[in-house]
Amino acid sequence: SQQGEEDPQALSIQEGENATMNCSYKTSINNLQWYRQNSGRGLVHLILIRSNEREKHSGRLRVTLDTSKKSSSLLITASRAADTASYFCATLRETSGSRLTFGEGTQLTVNP
Amino acid sequence: DTGVSQNPRHKITKRGQNVTFRCDPISEHNRLYWYRQTLGQGPEFLTYFQNEAQLEKSRLLSDRFSAERPKGSFSTLEIQRTEQGDSAMYLCASSPMTFRGRGRDTQYFGPGTRLTVL
């Protein structure tokens, strides 16, 4: 079963705007990761945030983690048409060994 | 670094047939994972290997599914007596180990094999 729930399920914005996607999870985690998937293709790792971190940046990406609320957000600033993809959060749980548990994803469309 | 490769990229088969998929991980990666993804959903974990040892299997991996990694390099996933519900994208991922023997948490995914069972 999926641990994560992502919100919104779909998001459509104009190029240059910021996009924010949220992820909630249910159990204690070691870390939370965000992946991007272009239509019908494999997943690309974007960023990893550990349970003892609250915020992390990578280029135009900003991730926050609130372990008390069991939630995370991914912010993409100054979006581009090439950012159009599905975005998934994935958690590595303390008790799950090496398996990643993915949410259902947010479909982001950036209109030129 | 050539990335994770999977073959075939697409497979169409008739119900009841057996299919086998292959995954070649990034060469220095000791860990290899299989996930299944259905349309509109996130990937679901199936199994993972550390070198040639299969260390964890999901309950999703029924008796009709078998995975091997005989020499600790490439892996195969076989589905016997396929059913229409097996139609999905099958994703393989790999990750390296640190010199202290702990796994790194970032997994590198291949392009997937899309299975359609008619």
PDB file of C-alpha atoms in Angstrom:
ATOM      1  CA  SER A   1       0.000   0.000   0.000  1.00  0.00           C
ATOM      2  CA  GLN A   2       1.121   3.532  -0.628  1.00  0.00           C
ATOM      3  CA  GLN A   3       2.293   5.400   2.424  1.00  0.00           C
ATOM      4  CA  GLY A   4       2.402   8.858   0.929  1.00  0.00           C
ATOM      5  CA  GLU A   5      -0.412  11.016  -0.213  1.00  0.00           C
ATOM      6  CA  GLU A   6       0.333  13.898  -2.485  1.00  0.00           C
ATOM      7  CA  ASP A   7      -1.516  17.076  -2.935  1.00  0.00           C
ATOM      8  CA  PRO A   8      -2.594  18.300  -5.372  1.00  0.00           C
ATOM      9  CA  GLN A   9      -3.037  15.379  -7.743  1.00  0.00           C
ATOM     10  CA  ALA A  10      -2.647  17.755 -10.672  1.00  0.00           C
ATOM     11  CA  LEU A  11      -1.278  21.267 -10.981  1.00  0.00           C
ATOM     12  CA  SER A  12      -1.241  23.533 -14.018  1.00  0.00           C
ATOM     13  CA  ILE A  13       0.743  26.784 -13.993  1.00  0.00           C
ATOM     14  CA  GLN A  14       2.334  29.278 -16.368  1.00  0.00           C
ATOM     15  CA  GLU A  15       6.020  29.345 -17.121  1.00  0.00           C
ATOM     16  CA  GLY A  16       7.863  31.488 -14.619  1.00  0.00           C
ATOM     17  CA  GLU A  17       5.449  30.796 -11.774  1.00  0.00           C
ATOM     18  CA  ASN A  18       6.339  28.752  -8.717  1.00  0.00           C
ATOM     19  CA  ALA A  19       4.927  25.269  -8.159  1.00  0.00           C
ATOM     20  CA  THR A  20       4.341  23.784  -4.728  1.00  0.00           C
ATOM     21  CA  MET A  21       3.551  20.130  -4.132  1.00  0.00           C
ATOM     22  CA  ASN A  22       2.825  18.540  -0.786  1.00  0.00           C
ATOM     23  CA  CYS A  23       3.330  15.056   0.546  1.00  0.00           C
ATOM     24  CA  SER A  24       2.053  13.435   3.723  1.00  0.00           C
ATOM     25  CA  TYR A  25       3.138  10.122   5.168  1.00  0.00           C
ATOM     26  CA  LYS A  26       2.088   7.903   8.037  1.00  0.00           C
ATOM     27  CA  THR A  27       5.050   6.304   9.817  1.00  0.00           C
ATOM     28  CA  SER A  28       8.459   7.314  11.135  1.00  0.00           C
ATOM     29  CA  ILE A  29      11.036   7.758   8.406  1.00  0.00           C
ATOM     30  CA  ASN A  30      14.791   7.880   7.901  1.00  0.00           C
ATOM     31  CA  ASN A  31      14.508  10.213   4.972  1.00  0.00           C
ATOM     32  CA  LEU A  32      12.139  11.511   2.316  1.00  0.00           C
ATOM     33  CA  GLN A  33      13.026  11.815  -1.340  1.00  0.00           C
ATOM     34  CA  TRP A  34      11.448  13.473  -4.336  1.00  0.00           C
ATOM     35  CA  TYR A  35      11.566  11.953  -7.800  1.00  0.00           C
ATOM     36  CA  ARG A  36      10.430  13.225 -11.187  1.00  0.00           C
ATOM     37  CA  GLN A  37       8.992  11.050 -13.933  1.00  0.00           C
ATOM     38  CA  ASN A  38       8.446  12.185 -17.481  1.00  0.00           C
ATOM     39  CA  SER A  39       5.587  10.516 -19.273  1.00  0.00           C
ATOM     40  CA  GLY A  40       6.137   6.767 -19.609  1.00  0.00           C
ATOM     41  CA  ARG A  41       9.748   6.885 -18.481  1.00  0.00           C
ATOM     42  CA  GLY A  42      11.843   5.999 -15.455  1.00  0.00           C
ATOM     43  CA  LEU A  43      12.190   8.100 -12.341  1.00  0.00           C
ATOM     44  CA  VAL A  44      14.887  10.688 -11.805  1.00  0.00           C
ATOM     45  CA  HIS A  45      16.050  11.449  -8.281  1.00  0.00           C
ATOM     46  CA  LEU A  46      15.725  15.137  -7.404  1.00  0.00           C
ATOM     47  CA  ILE A  47      16.529  15.638  -3.750  1.00  0.00           C
ATOM     48  CA  LEU A  48      16.756  13.793  -0.432  1.00  0.00           C
ATOM     49  CA  ILE A  49      16.034  15.253   2.986  1.00  0.00           C
ATOM     50  CA  ARG A  50      16.861  13.366   6.171  1.00  0.00           C
ATOM     51  CA  SER A  51      14.571  13.140   9.162  1.00  0.00           C
ATOM     52  CA  ASN A  52      16.801  15.477  11.185  1.00  0.00           C
ATOM     53  CA  GLU A  53      16.742  18.163   8.480  1.00  0.00           C
ATOM     54  CA  ARG A  54      14.016  20.763   8.050  1.00  0.00           C
ATOM     55  CA  GLU A  55      14.871  22.383   4.740  1.00  0.00           C
ATOM     56  CA  LYS A  56      17.089  21.687   1.765  1.00  0.00           C
ATOM     57  CA  HIS A  57      17.829  23.473  -1.491  1.00  0.00           C
ATOM     58  CA  SER A  58      19.079  22.289  -4.838  1.00  0.00           C
ATOM     59  CA  GLY A  59      19.084  24.765  -7.684  1.00  0.00           C
ATOM     60  CA  ARG A  60      15.467  25.820  -8.249  1.00  0.00           C
ATOM     61  CA  LEU A  61      14.190  23.186  -5.815  1.00  0.00           C
ATOM     62  CA  ARG A  62      13.381  23.746  -2.175  1.00  0.00           C
ATOM     63  CA  VAL A  63      12.198  20.917   0.044  1.00  0.00           C
ATOM     64  CA  THR A  64      10.858  21.208   3.564  1.00  0.00           C
ATOM     65  CA  LEU A  65      10.162  18.438   6.049  1.00  0.00           C
ATOM     66  CA  ASP A  66       7.968  18.613   9.138  1.00  0.00           C
ATOM     67  CA  THR A  67       8.282  15.326  10.990  1.00  0.00           C
ATOM     68  CA  SER A  68       5.788  16.421  13.651  1.00  0.00           C
ATOM     69  CA  LYS A  69       3.135  16.772  10.961  1.00  0.00           C
ATOM     70  CA  LYS A  70       4.568  13.937   8.847  1.00  0.00           C
ATOM     71  CA  SER A  71       4.584  16.154   5.795  1.00  0.00           C
ATOM     72  CA  SER A  72       6.914  17.551   3.187  1.00  0.00           C
ATOM     73  CA  SER A  73       6.670  20.097   0.434  1.00  0.00           C
ATOM     74  CA  LEU A  74       8.537  20.548  -2.819  1.00  0.00           C
ATOM     75  CA  LEU A  75       8.792  24.038  -4.274  1.00  0.00           C
ATOM     76  CA  ILE A  76       9.976  24.571  -7.830  1.00  0.00           C
ATOM     77  CA  THR A  77      10.751  28.210  -8.475  1.00  0.00           C
ATOM     78  CA  ALA A  78      10.644  29.984 -11.828  1.00  0.00           C
ATOM     79  CA  SER A  79       9.128  26.955 -13.518  1.00  0.00           C
ATOM     80  CA  ARG A  80       9.875  26.042 -17.123  1.00  0.00           C
ATOM     81  CA  ALA A  81       7.927  24.035 -19.666  1.00  0.00           C
ATOM     82  CA  ALA A  82      10.572  21.312 -19.281  1.00  0.00           C
ATOM     83  CA  ASP A  83       9.482  20.868 -15.656  1.00  0.00           C
ATOM     84  CA  THR A  84       6.252  19.294 -16.895  1.00  0.00           C
ATOM     85  CA  ALA A  85       6.258  15.810 -15.358  1.00  0.00           C
ATOM     86  CA  SER A  86       4.882  13.728 -12.507  1.00  0.00           C
ATOM     87  CA  TYR A  87       6.514  14.309  -9.144  1.00  0.00           C
ATOM     88  CA  PHE A  88       6.596  11.623  -6.462  1.00  0.00           C
ATOM     89  CA  CYS A  89       7.639  11.705  -2.877  1.00  0.00           C
ATOM     90  CA  ALA A  90       9.159   8.519  -1.495  1.00  0.00           C
ATOM     91  CA  THR A  91       9.950   7.639   2.072  1.00  0.00           C
ATOM     92  CA  LEU A  92      12.559   5.342   3.484  1.00  0.00           C
ATOM     93  CA  ARG A  93      10.979   4.090   6.679  1.00  0.00           C
ATOM     94  CA  GLU A  94      12.930   3.168   9.764  1.00  0.00           C
ATOM     95  CA  THR A  95      11.532  -0.347   9.742  1.00  0.00           C
ATOM     96  CA  SER A  96      11.387  -1.055   6.034  1.00  0.00           C
ATOM     97  CA  GLY A  97      14.972  -1.854   5.232  1.00  0.00           C
ATOM     98  CA  SER A  98      15.887  -0.438   1.858  1.00  0.00           C
ATOM     99  CA  ARG A  99      12.492  -0.246   0.223  1.00  0.00           C
ATOM    100  CA  LEU A 100      11.149   3.117  -0.871  1.00  0.00           C
ATOM    101  CA  THR A 101       7.445   3.770  -0.381  1.00  0.00           C
ATOM    102  CA  PHE A 102       6.054   6.135  -2.975  1.00  0.00           C
ATOM    103  CA  GLY A 103       3.089   8.450  -2.960  1.00  0.00           C
ATOM    104  CA  GLU A 104       0.637   8.634  -5.835  1.00  0.00           C
ATOM    105  CA  GLY A 105       2.278  11.651  -7.382  1.00  0.00           C
ATOM    106  CA  THR A 106       1.423  15.129  -8.568  1.00  0.00           C
ATOM    107  CA  GLN A 107       1.113  15.755 -12.285  1.00  0.00           C
ATOM    108  CA  LEU A 108       2.618  19.160 -12.996  1.00  0.00           C
ATOM    109  CA  THR A 109       1.931  20.943 -16.270  1.00  0.00           C
ATOM    110  CA  VAL A 110       3.869  24.115 -17.018  1.00  0.00           C
ATOM    111  CA  ASN A 111       2.342  26.051 -19.889  1.00  0.00           C
ATOM    112  CA  PRO A 112       4.661  28.136 -22.069  1.00  0.00           C
TER     113      PRO A 112
ATOM    114  CA  ASP B   1      28.314   5.852 -16.001  1.00  0.00           C
ATOM    115  CA  THR B   2      25.839   4.402 -18.478  1.00  0.00           C
ATOM    116  CA  GLY B   3      22.922   4.279 -16.056  1.00  0.00           C
ATOM    117  CA  VAL B   4      20.515   1.465 -15.317  1.00  0.00           C
ATOM    118  CA  SER B   5      19.283  -0.334 -18.419  1.00  0.00           C
ATOM    119  CA  GLN B   6      16.259  -2.547 -18.828  1.00  0.00           C
ATOM    120  CA  ASN B   7      15.232  -4.891 -21.605  1.00  0.00           C
ATOM    121  CA  PRO B   8      12.909  -5.143 -23.304  1.00  0.00           C
ATOM    122  CA  ARG B   9      11.359  -1.692 -23.081  1.00  0.00           C
ATOM    123  CA  HIS B  10       7.974  -3.007 -24.132  1.00  0.00           C
ATOM    124  CA  LYS B  11       6.453  -6.480 -23.978  1.00  0.00           C
ATOM    125  CA  ILE B  12       3.046  -7.549 -25.194  1.00  0.00           C
ATOM    126  CA  THR B  13       1.999 -11.062 -24.311  1.00  0.00           C
ATOM    127  CA  LYS B  14      -1.090 -13.205 -24.118  1.00  0.00           C
ATOM    128  CA  ARG B  15      -2.584 -14.256 -20.846  1.00  0.00           C
ATOM    129  CA  GLY B  16      -1.019 -17.449 -19.567  1.00  0.00           C
ATOM    130  CA  GLN B  17       2.361 -16.905 -21.187  1.00  0.00           C
ATOM    131  CA  ASN B  18       5.616 -16.506 -19.267  1.00  0.00           C
ATOM    132  CA  VAL B  19       7.712 -13.365 -19.597  1.00  0.00           C
ATOM    133  CA  THR B  20      11.191 -12.452 -18.416  1.00  0.00           C
ATOM    134  CA  PHE B  21      12.677  -8.999 -17.991  1.00  0.00           C
ATOM    135  CA  ARG B  22      16.304  -8.085 -17.551  1.00  0.00           C
ATOM    136  CA  CYS B  23      17.908  -5.274 -15.600  1.00  0.00           C
ATOM    137  CA  ASP B  24      21.538  -4.183 -15.783  1.00  0.00           C
ATOM    138  CA  PRO B  25      22.383  -1.909 -12.854  1.00  0.00           C
ATOM    139  CA  ILE B  26      25.077   0.725 -12.696  1.00  0.00           C
ATOM    140  CA  SER B  27      28.271  -1.311 -12.571  1.00  0.00           C
ATOM    141  CA  GLU B  28      29.549  -0.493  -9.080  1.00  0.00           C
ATOM    142  CA  HIS B  29      26.126  -0.706  -7.420  1.00  0.00           C
ATOM    143  CA  ASN B  30      25.656  -3.612  -5.055  1.00  0.00           C
ATOM    144  CA  ARG B  31      21.964  -3.131  -4.445  1.00  0.00           C
ATOM    145  CA  LEU B  32      19.270  -3.777  -7.022  1.00  0.00           C
ATOM    146  CA  TYR B  33      15.530  -3.191  -6.639  1.00  0.00           C
ATOM    147  CA  TRP B  34      12.405  -4.086  -8.584  1.00  0.00           C
ATOM    148  CA  TYR B  35       9.232  -1.985  -8.455  1.00  0.00           C
ATOM    149  CA  ARG B  36       5.933  -2.169 -10.274  1.00  0.00           C
ATOM    150  CA  GLN B  37       3.969   0.868 -11.372  1.00  0.00           C
ATOM    151  CA  THR B  38       0.417   0.896 -12.683  1.00  0.00           C
ATOM    152  CA  LEU B  39      -1.105   3.796 -14.556  1.00  0.00           C
ATOM    153  CA  GLY B  40      -1.644   6.867 -12.417  1.00  0.00           C
ATOM    154  CA  GLN B  41       0.025   5.363  -9.361  1.00  0.00           C
ATOM    155  CA  GLY B  42       3.408   5.586  -7.751  1.00  0.00           C
ATOM    156  CA  PRO B  43       5.830   2.659  -7.928  1.00  0.00           C
ATOM    157  CA  GLU B  44       5.326  -0.223  -5.508  1.00  0.00           C
ATOM    158  CA  PHE B  45       8.249  -2.191  -4.132  1.00  0.00           C
ATOM    159  CA  LEU B  46       8.566  -5.823  -5.223  1.00  0.00           C
ATOM    160  CA  THR B  47      11.991  -7.070  -4.097  1.00  0.00           C
ATOM    161  CA  TYR B  48      15.625  -6.149  -3.622  1.00  0.00           C
ATOM    162  CA  PHE B  49      19.037  -7.765  -3.783  1.00  0.00           C
ATOM    163  CA  GLN B  50      22.318  -7.003  -2.127  1.00  0.00           C
ATOM    164  CA  ASN B  51      24.868  -8.570  -4.444  1.00  0.00           C
ATOM    165  CA  GLU B  52      23.363 -11.980  -5.292  1.00  0.00           C
ATOM    166  CA  ALA B  53      21.293 -12.309  -2.105  1.00  0.00           C
ATOM    167  CA  GLN B  54      17.586 -11.541  -2.272  1.00  0.00           C
ATOM    168  CA  LEU B  55      17.049  -9.789   1.044  1.00  0.00           C
ATOM    169  CA  GLU B  56      13.467  -8.616   0.939  1.00  0.00           C
ATOM    170  CA  LYS B  57      10.300  -9.509  -0.927  1.00  0.00           C
ATOM    171  CA  SER B  58       6.968  -7.741  -0.953  1.00  0.00           C
ATOM    172  CA  ARG B  59       3.693  -9.543  -0.491  1.00  0.00           C
ATOM    173  CA  LEU B  60       2.944  -8.276  -4.002  1.00  0.00           C
ATOM    174  CA  LEU B  61       5.461 -10.810  -5.285  1.00  0.00           C
ATOM    175  CA  SER B  62       3.174 -13.808  -5.677  1.00  0.00           C
ATOM    176  CA  ASP B  63       4.340 -17.346  -6.402  1.00  0.00           C
ATOM    177  CA  ARG B  64       4.133 -16.567 -10.115  1.00  0.00           C
ATOM    178  CA  PHE B  65       6.905 -14.009  -9.788  1.00  0.00           C
ATOM    179  CA  SER B  66      10.550 -14.896  -9.366  1.00  0.00           C
ATOM    180  CA  ALA B  67      13.605 -12.689  -9.395  1.00  0.00           C
ATOM    181  CA  GLU B  68      17.242 -13.673  -9.591  1.00  0.00           C
ATOM    182  CA  ARG B  69      20.610 -11.992  -9.565  1.00  0.00           C
ATOM    183  CA  PRO B  70      22.914 -14.948 -10.077  1.00  0.00           C
ATOM    184  CA  LYS B  71      26.302 -13.265 -10.151  1.00  0.00           C
ATOM    185  CA  GLY B  72      25.476 -10.117  -8.320  1.00  0.00           C
ATOM    186  CA  SER B  73      25.416  -8.113 -11.538  1.00  0.00           C
ATOM    187  CA  PHE B  74      22.326  -8.167 -13.793  1.00  0.00           C
ATOM    188  CA  SER B  75      18.955  -9.354 -12.561  1.00  0.00           C
ATOM    189  CA  THR B  76      15.973 -11.037 -14.158  1.00  0.00           C
ATOM    190  CA  LEU B  77      12.323 -10.859 -13.181  1.00  0.00           C
ATOM    191  CA  GLU B  78      10.132 -13.676 -14.475  1.00  0.00           C
ATOM    192  CA  ILE B  79       6.364 -13.751 -14.398  1.00  0.00           C
ATOM    193  CA  GLN B  80       4.779 -17.112 -15.034  1.00  0.00           C
ATOM    194  CA  ARG B  81       1.226 -17.651 -16.306  1.00  0.00           C
ATOM    195  CA  THR B  82       0.676 -13.928 -16.814  1.00  0.00           C
ATOM    196  CA  GLU B  83      -2.667 -12.378 -15.946  1.00  0.00           C
ATOM    197  CA  GLN B  84      -4.207  -9.157 -17.205  1.00  0.00           C
ATOM    198  CA  GLY B  85      -3.648  -7.654 -13.778  1.00  0.00           C
ATOM    199  CA  ASP B  86       0.087  -8.003 -14.315  1.00  0.00           C
ATOM    200  CA  SER B  87      -0.035  -5.259 -16.943  1.00  0.00           C
ATOM    201  CA  ALA B  88       2.167  -2.499 -15.573  1.00  0.00           C
ATOM    202  CA  MET B  89       5.518  -0.771 -15.875  1.00  0.00           C
ATOM    203  CA  TYR B  90       8.257  -2.795 -14.183  1.00  0.00           C
ATOM    204  CA  LEU B  91      11.031  -0.564 -12.908  1.00  0.00           C
ATOM    205  CA  CYS B  92      14.497  -1.558 -11.824  1.00  0.00           C
ATOM    206  CA  ALA B  93      16.741   0.600  -9.663  1.00  0.00           C
ATOM    207  CA  SER B  94      20.192   0.285  -8.170  1.00  0.00           C
ATOM    208  CA  SER B  95      22.161   1.950  -5.433  1.00  0.00           C
ATOM    209  CA  PRO B  96      25.756   1.807  -4.234  1.00  0.00           C
ATOM    210  CA  MET B  97      27.157   0.722  -0.917  1.00  0.00           C
ATOM    211  CA  THR B  98      29.472   2.883   1.140  1.00  0.00           C
ATOM    212  CA  PHE B  99      32.883   1.557   2.038  1.00  0.00           C
ATOM    213  CA  ARG B 100      31.516   0.871   5.514  1.00  0.00           C
ATOM    214  CA  GLY B 101      28.957  -1.499   4.082  1.00  0.00           C
ATOM    215  CA  ARG B 102      25.895   0.665   4.527  1.00  0.00           C
ATOM    216  CA  GLY B 103      23.612   1.245   1.598  1.00  0.00           C
ATOM    217  CA  ARG B 104      23.162   4.667   0.141  1.00  0.00           C
ATOM    218  CA  ASP B 105      19.585   5.815   0.104  1.00  0.00           C
ATOM    219  CA  THR B 106      19.338   7.332  -3.356  1.00  0.00           C
ATOM    220  CA  GLN B 107      18.130   4.837  -5.917  1.00  0.00           C
ATOM    221  CA  TYR B 108      18.847   5.235  -9.623  1.00  0.00           C
ATOM    222  CA  PHE B 109      16.059   4.028 -11.857  1.00  0.00           C
ATOM    223  CA  GLY B 110      16.086   2.497 -15.291  1.00  0.00           C
ATOM    224  CA  PRO B 111      13.585   3.407 -18.029  1.00  0.00           C
ATOM    225  CA  GLY B 112      11.304   0.499 -17.177  1.00  0.00           C
ATOM    226  CA  THR B 113       9.696  -2.352 -19.080  1.00  0.00           C
ATOM    227  CA  ARG B 114       6.064  -1.812 -19.975  1.00  0.00           C
ATOM    228  CA  LEU B 115       4.150  -5.092 -19.916  1.00  0.00           C
ATOM    229  CA  THR B 116       0.775  -5.465 -21.586  1.00  0.00           C
ATOM    230  CA  VAL B 117      -1.076  -8.715 -21.048  1.00  0.00           C
ATOM    231  CA  LEU B 118      -3.880  -9.298 -23.551  1.00  0.00           C
TER     232      LEU B 118
END
